[in-house]
Amino acid sequence: MDDSVKVFSTSTIQAPSDNNINANSTDFHKIHLTPWDLQFIPLETIQKGLLFHHHTNIDPSSLKNQIHHLKQTLSITLSFFPPLAGRLVITQHQQQEEENNNPSSSCYIICNNLGALFVHATAQNTTVSDILQPENYIVPPIVYSFFPLNGVKNWEAISHPILAVQVTELLDGIFIGFTMNHLAADGKSFWHFINSWSQISRGVSINKHPSLKRWFPNDIHQLPIRFPFTTEFIHSSRSTNVAERVFHFTKEKIAELKSIASTETETENITISSLQAVLSHVLRSVVRCERLDPQQDVLYILVIGVRPRMIPPLEDEYFGNAAFLCGFTMKAWEILECGIGKVALEMNKTISVNSDYEKIRNSYECWLRNPKLLTGGDLIRCYSMTTSSSPRFDVYGNDFGWGKPVAVRCGGANKRNGKITVFAGAEEGSMDISLTLPYEILEAMGNDTEFMH
């Protein structure tokens, strides 16, 4: 943690006891995990945070009341989201597994209400503008100290909380950093919880209760699922010598990019989305500024949500991971010479091909037969970019009682070269793209006239 961030207090927040099984009981609710969940076990957590501005000076007693109110409403919210107050249980099975003799493990979340971590901290030398308008446009490293459980891997929830929150007082604002175990939730579920907490904090009843039942094939033969796992093979999922910068796209510029991409692909009889056009524009600038060899293969990885693509569709409130990775490869020269439309077309086709229910189910069942965990080394064998999150998530509707946030920022978890995180912008119809790349590449992109225009 940055030395200028001081921790006032840490506490454990549990759901109200009358909403949970008696603490002395061993009959806790278990959440068995799916392949969509289990693939993330070696990686770090989800870390996203919200920045709030104080428009007037707040006296210490008022701020103290705010912190107390946040703790109370977090407790109430956890009663609707019991996995977030629980812990992970990992069992190592000693029997020999098939001919390769891989060790066999299984795990599940136990909803035992051991509680979430709540941290109250201060960074009195940091202002809201330091984060919104940082020097050289690079996200200041102190932001990563506004998040709890830095460096903790998902599997470590056997002893660490599944959810941790840090409220950091700034000179003229507040930053709330949320750290959530990726085994418990994906991005959609993450923001479902934040949205619900903010509603309860404002005294509003939540309108979407989470559905805690995970999806498994009808003929699955064993729960919890077995998979090979030992902590010895886990490597860091972070890259060194990278920085982060947020590029803002206005509603008008997004429409312009979409129009260009649509014109370039009008003979294909497909519809290019705004997001596909923006990401294609970003990818072309990255390749241009990296000065890649024209014959270099560039792998672009997308996260596809499966809730509406299942038969029957999963509930929109399905709480857990319901997404998988897919990608496409293009030569560097293709990306640069064929225009936004060509890249957007490849992106569109990849999503379309991988959106078929049978393909999704086959991928799921293939994982059951041959489990594969994501590791930091999976994406360094070629030049790759990975996109996560979505502009559809309700980020700026999270009013905890003192107004809407002015910005959203990522934590330091899983900071890898080539990571792209997408958020809705503060203005309606706008979009923010957070890029993690070497500093010199981010600087070059800022000087890339075609990109910045």
Short mmCIF file of C-alpha atoms in Angstrom, two decimals:
data_model
loop_
_atom_site.label_atom_id
_atom_site.label_comp_id
_atom_site.label_asym_id
_atom_site.label_seq_id
_atom_site.Cartn_x
_atom_site.Cartn_y
_atom_site.Cartn_z
CA MET A 1 0.00 0.00 0.00
CA ASP A 2 1.18 3.55 -0.79
CA ASP A 3 2.61 5.26 2.31
CA SER A 4 0.26 8.21 1.82
CA VAL A 5 -2.76 5.93 2.34
CA LYS A 6 -3.44 5.42 6.05
CA VAL A 7 -5.85 2.80 7.38
CA PHE A 8 -8.18 4.02 10.13
CA SER A 9 -9.89 0.73 10.85
CA THR A 10 -10.74 -2.71 9.53
CA SER A 11 -13.84 -4.66 10.46
CA THR A 12 -15.76 -7.74 9.47
CA ILE A 13 -19.30 -7.21 8.21
CA GLN A 14 -21.72 -10.11 8.48
CA ALA A 15 -25.30 -10.47 7.36
CA PRO A 16 -27.83 -10.04 10.18
CA SER A 17 -27.92 -13.24 12.24
CA ASP A 18 -31.68 -13.66 11.85
CA ASN A 19 -31.19 -13.96 8.08
CA ASN A 20 -28.72 -16.82 8.32
CA ILE A 21 -28.37 -20.34 9.62
CA ASN A 22 -27.33 -20.53 13.24
CA ALA A 23 -23.59 -19.92 13.55
CA ASN A 24 -23.12 -23.22 15.37
CA SER A 25 -24.76 -25.22 12.61
CA THR A 26 -22.75 -27.26 10.11
CA ASP A 27 -25.62 -27.35 7.63
CA PHE A 28 -24.48 -24.35 5.61
CA HIS A 29 -25.64 -23.73 2.07
CA LYS A 30 -23.03 -24.85 -0.49
CA ILE A 31 -22.55 -23.22 -3.87
CA HIS A 32 -21.06 -25.76 -6.28
CA LEU A 33 -18.93 -24.13 -8.97
CA THR A 34 -19.18 -24.51 -12.73
CA PRO A 35 -16.39 -24.58 -15.35
CA TRP A 36 -17.22 -20.93 -16.00
CA ASP A 37 -16.30 -20.26 -12.36
CA LEU A 38 -13.45 -22.70 -11.83
CA GLN A 39 -11.30 -21.52 -14.74
CA PHE A 40 -10.48 -18.36 -12.75
CA ILE A 41 -9.14 -20.12 -9.65
CA PRO A 42 -5.42 -19.29 -10.25
CA LEU A 43 -6.02 -15.62 -11.11
CA GLU A 44 -6.54 -12.54 -8.97
CA THR A 45 -9.87 -11.01 -8.00
CA ILE A 46 -12.17 -8.49 -9.70
CA GLN A 47 -11.28 -4.95 -8.59
CA LYS A 48 -13.38 -1.95 -9.60
CA GLY A 49 -13.92 1.27 -7.70
CA LEU A 50 -16.08 4.40 -7.74
CA LEU A 51 -14.93 7.98 -7.22
CA PHE A 52 -17.25 10.49 -5.53
CA HIS A 53 -16.80 14.24 -5.21
CA HIS A 54 -17.72 16.26 -2.09
CA HIS A 55 -19.26 19.46 -3.38
CA THR A 56 -19.22 20.95 0.11
CA ASN A 57 -17.00 20.41 3.12
CA ILE A 58 -18.15 17.49 5.24
CA ASP A 59 -17.45 17.62 8.96
CA PRO A 60 -15.85 14.56 10.62
CA SER A 61 -19.02 13.57 12.49
CA SER A 62 -21.06 13.53 9.28
CA LEU A 63 -18.43 11.41 7.53
CA LYS A 64 -18.37 9.05 10.50
CA ASN A 65 -22.13 8.64 10.17
CA GLN A 66 -21.71 7.91 6.46
CA ILE A 67 -19.19 5.15 7.16
CA HIS A 68 -21.47 3.65 9.82
CA HIS A 69 -24.39 3.77 7.39
CA LEU A 70 -22.34 2.00 4.71
CA LYS A 71 -21.49 -0.79 7.14
CA GLN A 72 -25.12 -1.22 8.18
CA THR A 73 -26.42 -1.32 4.62
CA LEU A 74 -23.62 -3.67 3.52
CA SER A 75 -24.76 -6.08 6.23
CA ILE A 76 -28.33 -5.95 4.94
CA THR A 77 -27.18 -6.41 1.34
CA LEU A 78 -25.12 -9.48 2.26
CA SER A 79 -28.31 -11.19 3.44
CA PHE A 80 -29.40 -11.24 -0.22
CA PHE A 81 -25.93 -12.29 -1.46
CA PRO A 82 -24.82 -15.01 1.02
CA PRO A 83 -21.89 -16.33 -1.09
CA LEU A 84 -20.14 -12.97 -0.62
CA ALA A 85 -20.10 -13.47 3.15
CA GLY A 86 -18.82 -17.03 2.85
CA ARG A 87 -15.53 -18.76 2.13
CA LEU A 88 -14.06 -21.18 -0.37
CA VAL A 89 -13.51 -24.83 0.51
CA ILE A 90 -10.87 -26.74 -1.49
CA THR A 91 -10.51 -30.49 -1.08
CA GLN A 92 -7.45 -32.38 -2.34
CA HIS A 93 -8.35 -35.92 -3.36
CA GLN A 94 -5.55 -38.44 -3.02
CA GLN A 95 -6.66 -41.03 -5.56
CA GLN A 96 -4.74 -41.35 -8.82
CA GLU A 97 -6.48 -39.63 -11.71
CA GLU A 98 -6.23 -41.40 -15.09
CA GLU A 99 -2.93 -42.29 -16.70
CA ASN A 100 -1.21 -38.93 -16.17
CA ASN A 101 -1.63 -39.18 -12.41
CA ASN A 102 -2.66 -35.54 -12.03
CA PRO A 103 -3.67 -34.54 -8.50
CA SER A 104 -7.42 -34.10 -8.22
CA SER A 105 -9.14 -31.25 -6.40
CA SER A 106 -12.64 -29.98 -5.91
CA CYS A 107 -14.03 -26.81 -4.39
CA TYR A 108 -17.22 -24.99 -3.52
CA ILE A 109 -18.33 -21.85 -1.73
CA ILE A 110 -19.78 -22.36 1.72
CA CYS A 111 -22.25 -19.68 2.82
CA ASN A 112 -21.17 -19.66 6.46
CA ASN A 113 -21.51 -15.88 7.03
CA LEU A 114 -17.93 -15.42 8.19
CA GLY A 115 -18.32 -11.99 6.69
CA ALA A 116 -16.84 -9.45 4.30
CA LEU A 117 -13.88 -7.19 5.01
CA PHE A 118 -14.53 -3.46 5.41
CA VAL A 119 -11.57 -1.07 5.45
CA HIS A 120 -11.75 2.63 6.29
CA ALA A 121 -8.70 4.57 5.08
CA THR A 122 -7.58 8.09 4.19
CA ALA A 123 -5.41 9.69 1.52
CA GLN A 124 -5.60 13.31 2.52
CA ASN A 125 -2.94 14.42 0.02
CA THR A 126 -4.96 13.16 -2.93
CA THR A 127 -7.76 15.08 -4.64
CA VAL A 128 -10.48 14.01 -7.04
CA SER A 129 -8.75 15.92 -9.85
CA ASP A 130 -5.54 13.97 -9.17
CA ILE A 131 -7.46 10.89 -10.31
CA LEU A 132 -9.63 12.46 -13.00
CA GLN A 133 -6.83 14.54 -14.57
CA PRO A 134 -3.56 12.82 -13.66
CA GLU A 135 -0.14 13.95 -14.79
CA ASN A 136 0.72 12.54 -18.24
CA TYR A 137 -2.84 11.08 -18.32
CA ILE A 138 -1.55 7.90 -16.61
CA VAL A 139 -3.69 6.49 -13.78
CA PRO A 140 -1.67 7.31 -10.63
CA PRO A 141 -0.37 4.20 -8.82
CA ILE A 142 -1.91 5.40 -5.55
CA VAL A 143 -5.31 4.37 -6.97
CA TYR A 144 -4.30 0.72 -6.58
CA SER A 145 -3.87 1.34 -2.85
CA PHE A 146 -7.56 2.23 -2.66
CA PHE A 147 -8.42 -1.47 -3.00
CA PRO A 148 -8.20 -4.19 -0.33
CA LEU A 149 -6.75 -7.70 -0.75
CA ASN A 150 -4.17 -6.65 -3.35
CA GLY A 151 -2.24 -9.61 -4.70
CA VAL A 152 -4.70 -12.20 -3.34
CA LYS A 153 -5.54 -15.02 -5.75
CA ASN A 154 -9.06 -16.42 -6.07
CA TRP A 155 -8.12 -19.78 -4.53
CA GLU A 156 -6.94 -17.97 -1.38
CA ALA A 157 -10.57 -17.37 -0.37
CA ILE A 158 -10.12 -20.48 1.75
CA SER A 159 -8.78 -18.03 4.34
CA HIS A 160 -9.51 -14.57 2.87
CA PRO A 161 -12.92 -12.94 2.46
CA ILE A 162 -14.73 -13.39 -0.84
CA LEU A 163 -15.71 -9.72 -0.72
CA ALA A 164 -13.71 -6.78 0.60
CA VAL A 165 -14.53 -3.07 0.48
CA GLN A 166 -12.27 -0.11 1.14
CA VAL A 167 -13.64 3.40 1.69
CA THR A 168 -10.82 5.91 1.27
CA GLU A 169 -11.28 9.54 2.25
CA LEU A 170 -9.69 11.99 -0.18
CA LEU A 171 -9.11 15.69 0.33
CA ASP A 172 -12.34 16.55 -1.48
CA GLY A 173 -14.03 13.22 -2.09
CA ILE A 174 -14.39 9.52 -1.39
CA PHE A 175 -13.23 6.46 -3.30
CA ILE A 176 -14.94 3.12 -2.72
CA GLY A 177 -12.83 0.18 -3.89
CA PHE A 178 -14.56 -3.19 -4.30
CA THR A 179 -12.61 -6.46 -4.42
CA MET A 180 -14.67 -9.54 -5.26
CA ASN A 181 -13.50 -13.10 -5.76
CA HIS A 182 -13.87 -14.10 -9.43
CA LEU A 183 -15.05 -17.59 -8.46
CA ALA A 184 -18.17 -16.02 -6.95
CA ALA A 185 -19.10 -13.61 -9.72
CA ASP A 186 -18.47 -12.21 -13.18
CA GLY A 187 -18.72 -8.55 -14.15
CA LYS A 188 -22.49 -8.59 -14.51
CA SER A 189 -22.95 -10.16 -11.06
CA PHE A 190 -20.33 -7.81 -9.59
CA TRP A 191 -22.29 -4.73 -10.62
CA HIS A 192 -25.60 -6.39 -9.67
CA PHE A 193 -24.30 -6.49 -6.10
CA ILE A 194 -23.01 -2.87 -6.18
CA ASN A 195 -26.30 -1.66 -7.68
CA SER A 196 -28.25 -3.49 -4.96
CA TRP A 197 -26.08 -2.11 -2.15
CA SER A 198 -26.44 1.45 -3.41
CA GLN A 199 -30.22 1.04 -3.60
CA ILE A 200 -30.43 -0.28 -0.05
CA SER A 201 -28.09 2.52 1.07
CA ARG A 202 -30.58 5.05 -0.32
CA GLY A 203 -33.47 3.30 1.44
CA VAL A 204 -34.82 1.74 -1.76
CA SER A 205 -35.87 -1.91 -1.93
CA ILE A 206 -33.77 -3.87 -4.42
CA ASN A 207 -35.71 -4.76 -7.55
CA LYS A 208 -33.56 -7.68 -8.73
CA HIS A 209 -32.84 -10.45 -6.25
CA PRO A 210 -29.90 -12.67 -7.22
CA SER A 211 -30.51 -16.20 -8.45
CA LEU A 212 -27.92 -18.36 -6.65
CA LYS A 213 -28.51 -21.64 -8.48
CA ARG A 214 -25.59 -22.48 -10.79
CA TRP A 215 -26.15 -24.06 -14.23
CA PHE A 216 -25.09 -27.70 -14.72
CA PRO A 217 -26.02 -30.21 -17.44
CA ASN A 218 -28.80 -32.58 -16.41
CA ASP A 219 -26.50 -35.58 -16.79
CA ILE A 220 -23.55 -34.30 -14.76
CA HIS A 221 -22.24 -37.25 -12.78
CA GLN A 222 -20.35 -35.62 -9.95
CA LEU A 223 -20.54 -32.49 -7.82
CA PRO A 224 -18.37 -30.80 -6.86
CA ILE A 225 -16.45 -31.01 -10.13
CA ARG A 226 -12.97 -32.53 -10.00
CA PHE A 227 -10.04 -30.75 -11.65
CA PRO A 228 -6.23 -30.79 -11.41
CA PHE A 229 -4.95 -28.04 -9.16
CA THR A 230 -2.00 -27.36 -6.91
CA THR A 231 -0.81 -23.98 -5.72
CA GLU A 232 2.76 -24.79 -6.81
CA PHE A 233 2.10 -24.23 -10.51
CA ILE A 234 0.48 -20.83 -10.11
CA HIS A 235 2.37 -17.89 -11.57
CA SER A 236 1.70 -14.18 -11.30
CA SER A 237 -0.99 -12.90 -13.65
CA ARG A 238 0.47 -9.40 -13.64
CA SER A 239 2.86 -7.86 -16.14
CA THR A 240 5.72 -5.64 -15.04
CA ASN A 241 6.60 -2.28 -16.56
CA VAL A 242 3.06 -1.46 -17.63
CA ALA A 243 0.90 1.56 -16.95
CA GLU A 244 -2.80 2.34 -17.31
CA ARG A 245 -4.56 5.11 -19.18
CA VAL A 246 -8.25 5.83 -19.68
CA PHE A 247 -9.39 7.11 -23.08
CA HIS A 248 -12.79 8.80 -23.26
CA PHE A 249 -15.03 8.46 -26.32
CA THR A 250 -17.94 10.89 -26.65
CA LYS A 251 -21.32 9.82 -28.00
CA GLU A 252 -20.63 11.77 -31.20
CA LYS A 253 -17.23 10.16 -31.83
CA ILE A 254 -18.65 6.70 -31.19
CA ALA A 255 -21.37 7.35 -33.77
CA GLU A 256 -18.73 8.53 -36.23
CA LEU A 257 -16.62 5.37 -35.75
CA LYS A 258 -19.69 3.15 -36.11
CA SER A 259 -20.64 4.94 -39.32
CA ILE A 260 -17.15 4.40 -40.78
CA ALA A 261 -17.13 0.70 -39.85
CA SER A 262 -20.66 0.18 -41.18
CA THR A 263 -19.80 1.85 -44.48
CA GLU A 264 -16.70 -0.33 -44.88
CA THR A 265 -18.73 -3.51 -44.27
CA GLU A 266 -22.03 -2.60 -45.97
CA THR A 267 -21.73 -5.47 -48.47
CA GLU A 268 -21.57 -8.04 -45.64
CA ASN A 269 -25.19 -7.57 -44.54
CA ILE A 270 -24.27 -7.44 -40.86
CA THR A 271 -24.68 -4.84 -38.13
CA ILE A 272 -21.50 -3.52 -36.52
CA SER A 273 -22.09 -2.43 -32.93
CA SER A 274 -20.75 0.78 -31.41
CA LEU A 275 -18.50 -1.22 -29.10
CA GLN A 276 -17.05 -3.28 -31.96
CA ALA A 277 -16.24 -0.08 -33.87
CA VAL A 278 -14.56 1.54 -30.85
CA LEU A 279 -12.51 -1.55 -29.95
CA SER A 280 -11.38 -1.93 -33.58
CA HIS A 281 -10.22 1.68 -33.56
CA VAL A 282 -8.31 1.06 -30.32
CA LEU A 283 -6.69 -2.14 -31.60
CA ARG A 284 -5.45 -0.44 -34.77
CA SER A 285 -3.76 2.30 -32.75
CA VAL A 286 -2.12 -0.22 -30.41
CA VAL A 287 -0.69 -2.19 -33.36
CA ARG A 288 0.44 1.02 -35.04
CA CYS A 289 2.19 2.33 -31.92
CA GLU A 290 3.75 -1.05 -31.09
CA ARG A 291 5.38 -1.03 -34.57
CA LEU A 292 4.78 -4.75 -34.91
CA ASP A 293 6.24 -6.77 -37.75
CA PRO A 294 3.60 -6.80 -40.54
CA GLN A 295 3.49 -10.61 -40.43
CA GLN A 296 3.06 -10.73 -36.63
CA ASP A 297 -0.05 -12.63 -35.54
CA VAL A 298 -2.22 -10.55 -33.23
CA LEU A 299 -4.69 -12.47 -31.04
CA TYR A 300 -7.73 -10.55 -29.87
CA ILE A 301 -9.65 -12.18 -27.00
CA LEU A 302 -13.26 -11.39 -26.13
CA VAL A 303 -15.45 -12.33 -23.20
CA ILE A 304 -18.91 -13.46 -24.33
CA GLY A 305 -21.79 -13.53 -21.87
CA VAL A 306 -24.00 -16.61 -22.15
CA ARG A 307 -27.05 -15.75 -20.04
CA PRO A 308 -29.37 -14.90 -22.98
CA ARG A 309 -27.72 -17.47 -25.26
CA MET A 310 -28.57 -20.59 -23.25
CA ILE A 311 -31.69 -22.71 -23.95
CA PRO A 312 -33.70 -21.89 -21.97
CA PRO A 313 -31.96 -18.55 -21.21
CA LEU A 314 -30.42 -18.12 -17.79
CA GLU A 315 -32.04 -15.57 -15.54
CA ASP A 316 -30.66 -12.07 -15.95
CA GLU A 317 -30.02 -12.15 -12.18
CA TYR A 318 -27.99 -15.41 -12.40
CA PHE A 319 -25.31 -14.76 -9.76
CA GLY A 320 -22.00 -16.31 -10.73
CA ASN A 321 -19.86 -16.54 -13.85
CA ALA A 322 -21.81 -16.98 -17.07
CA ALA A 323 -19.27 -16.09 -19.73
CA PHE A 324 -16.43 -17.66 -21.67
CA LEU A 325 -13.41 -16.56 -23.70
CA CYS A 326 -13.07 -16.70 -27.47
CA GLY A 327 -10.87 -14.89 -29.94
CA PHE A 328 -9.68 -14.27 -33.48
CA THR A 329 -6.26 -13.76 -35.04
CA MET A 330 -5.21 -11.27 -37.70
CA LYS A 331 -1.88 -10.27 -39.16
CA ALA A 332 -0.60 -6.87 -38.06
CA TRP A 333 -0.65 -5.59 -41.66
CA GLU A 334 -4.32 -6.60 -42.04
CA ILE A 335 -5.30 -4.64 -38.96
CA LEU A 336 -3.53 -1.51 -40.19
CA GLU A 337 -4.30 -1.62 -43.90
CA CYS A 338 -7.84 -3.00 -44.05
CA GLY A 339 -9.56 -0.36 -41.90
CA ILE A 340 -11.84 -0.30 -38.88
CA GLY A 341 -14.53 -2.21 -40.73
CA LYS A 342 -12.36 -5.28 -41.40
CA VAL A 343 -11.36 -5.60 -37.75
CA ALA A 344 -14.92 -5.00 -36.56
CA LEU A 345 -16.15 -7.61 -39.03
CA GLU A 346 -13.78 -10.26 -37.64
CA MET A 347 -14.91 -9.34 -34.14
CA ASN A 348 -18.56 -9.57 -35.14
CA LYS A 349 -18.11 -12.95 -36.82
CA THR A 350 -16.26 -14.35 -33.79
CA ILE A 351 -19.08 -13.35 -31.47
CA SER A 352 -21.70 -14.73 -33.86
CA VAL A 353 -19.96 -18.09 -34.34
CA ASN A 354 -19.46 -18.55 -30.61
CA SER A 355 -22.97 -17.50 -29.59
CA ASP A 356 -24.63 -20.74 -30.64
CA TYR A 357 -26.09 -22.66 -27.69
CA GLU A 358 -24.75 -26.02 -28.84
CA LYS A 359 -21.26 -24.58 -29.18
CA ILE A 360 -21.46 -23.05 -25.70
CA ARG A 361 -22.68 -26.32 -24.20
CA ASN A 362 -20.03 -28.35 -26.05
CA SER A 363 -17.32 -26.03 -24.76
CA TYR A 364 -18.68 -26.43 -21.22
CA GLU A 365 -18.73 -30.23 -21.47
CA CYS A 366 -15.29 -30.30 -23.07
CA TRP A 367 -13.98 -28.49 -19.99
CA LEU A 368 -15.54 -31.15 -17.78
CA ARG A 369 -13.61 -33.83 -19.69
CA ASN A 370 -10.37 -31.85 -19.86
CA PRO A 371 -10.31 -29.06 -17.25
CA LYS A 372 -8.11 -26.08 -18.11
CA LEU A 373 -7.40 -23.25 -15.67
CA LEU A 374 -6.46 -19.78 -16.82
CA THR A 375 -2.95 -18.71 -15.85
CA GLY A 376 -0.89 -15.60 -16.44
CA GLY A 377 1.31 -17.45 -18.90
CA ASP A 378 -1.54 -18.45 -21.22
CA LEU A 379 -1.47 -15.18 -23.15
CA ILE A 380 2.25 -14.45 -23.54
CA ARG A 381 2.98 -16.93 -26.31
CA CYS A 382 1.90 -14.41 -28.96
CA TYR A 383 0.95 -10.74 -29.13
CA SER A 384 -2.52 -10.54 -27.61
CA MET A 385 -5.14 -8.10 -26.39
CA THR A 386 -7.99 -9.03 -24.04
CA THR A 387 -11.23 -7.14 -23.51
CA SER A 388 -13.35 -7.42 -20.38
CA SER A 389 -16.32 -5.66 -18.75
CA SER A 390 -19.11 -3.93 -20.67
CA PRO A 391 -20.53 -0.44 -21.25
CA ARG A 392 -23.94 -1.92 -20.42
CA PHE A 393 -23.15 -2.28 -16.72
CA ASP A 394 -24.80 0.36 -14.55
CA VAL A 395 -21.80 2.15 -13.09
CA TYR A 396 -23.00 5.72 -12.70
CA GLY A 397 -26.36 4.85 -11.15
CA ASN A 398 -24.64 3.84 -7.90
CA ASP A 399 -25.68 6.63 -5.56
CA PHE A 400 -25.03 5.61 -1.94
CA GLY A 401 -26.76 8.69 -0.60
CA TRP A 402 -24.35 11.50 -1.44
CA GLY A 403 -24.69 11.69 -5.21
CA LYS A 404 -23.61 9.73 -8.25
CA PRO A 405 -19.96 8.82 -8.89
CA VAL A 406 -17.83 10.98 -11.17
CA ALA A 407 -15.56 8.18 -12.38
CA VAL A 408 -14.85 4.44 -12.23
CA ARG A 409 -11.35 3.01 -11.99
CA CYS A 410 -9.79 -0.46 -11.92
CA GLY A 411 -7.59 -1.89 -9.19
CA GLY A 412 -4.20 -3.50 -9.72
CA ALA A 413 -5.46 -7.10 -9.93
CA ASN A 414 -4.58 -9.01 -13.10
CA LYS A 415 -2.78 -6.02 -14.63
CA ARG A 416 -1.49 -7.62 -17.80
CA ASN A 417 0.06 -6.10 -20.90
CA GLY A 418 -2.72 -5.78 -23.46
CA LYS A 419 -5.70 -5.68 -21.09
CA ILE A 420 -8.65 -3.54 -22.17
CA THR A 421 -11.46 -2.73 -19.74
CA VAL A 422 -14.65 -1.12 -21.02
CA PHE A 423 -16.99 1.13 -19.05
CA ALA A 424 -19.90 3.39 -19.78
CA GLY A 425 -18.83 7.03 -19.66
CA ALA A 426 -20.18 9.59 -17.24
CA GLU A 427 -22.17 11.31 -20.02
CA GLU A 428 -25.01 9.30 -21.52
CA GLY A 429 -23.93 7.44 -24.65
CA SER A 430 -20.20 7.93 -24.02
CA MET A 431 -17.64 5.22 -23.31
CA ASP A 432 -14.37 4.90 -21.36
CA ILE A 433 -11.65 2.49 -22.45
CA SER A 434 -9.01 1.60 -19.85
CA LEU A 435 -5.79 0.31 -21.44
CA THR A 436 -2.89 -1.46 -19.71
CA LEU A 437 0.25 -1.24 -21.84
CA PRO A 438 3.88 -0.15 -21.52
CA TYR A 439 4.08 3.57 -20.73
CA GLU A 440 5.79 4.42 -24.01
CA ILE A 441 2.98 2.78 -26.01
CA LEU A 442 0.30 4.70 -24.11
CA GLU A 443 2.27 7.90 -24.70
CA ALA A 444 2.55 7.08 -28.41
CA MET A 445 -1.21 6.49 -28.59
CA GLY A 446 -1.77 9.90 -27.05
CA ASN A 447 0.32 11.34 -29.89
CA ASP A 448 -1.34 9.18 -32.55
CA THR A 449 -3.28 11.79 -34.53
CA GLU A 450 -5.49 9.30 -36.34
CA PHE A 451 -6.48 7.64 -33.05
CA MET A 452 -6.96 10.76 -30.93
CA HIS A 453 -8.96 12.57 -33.63
#
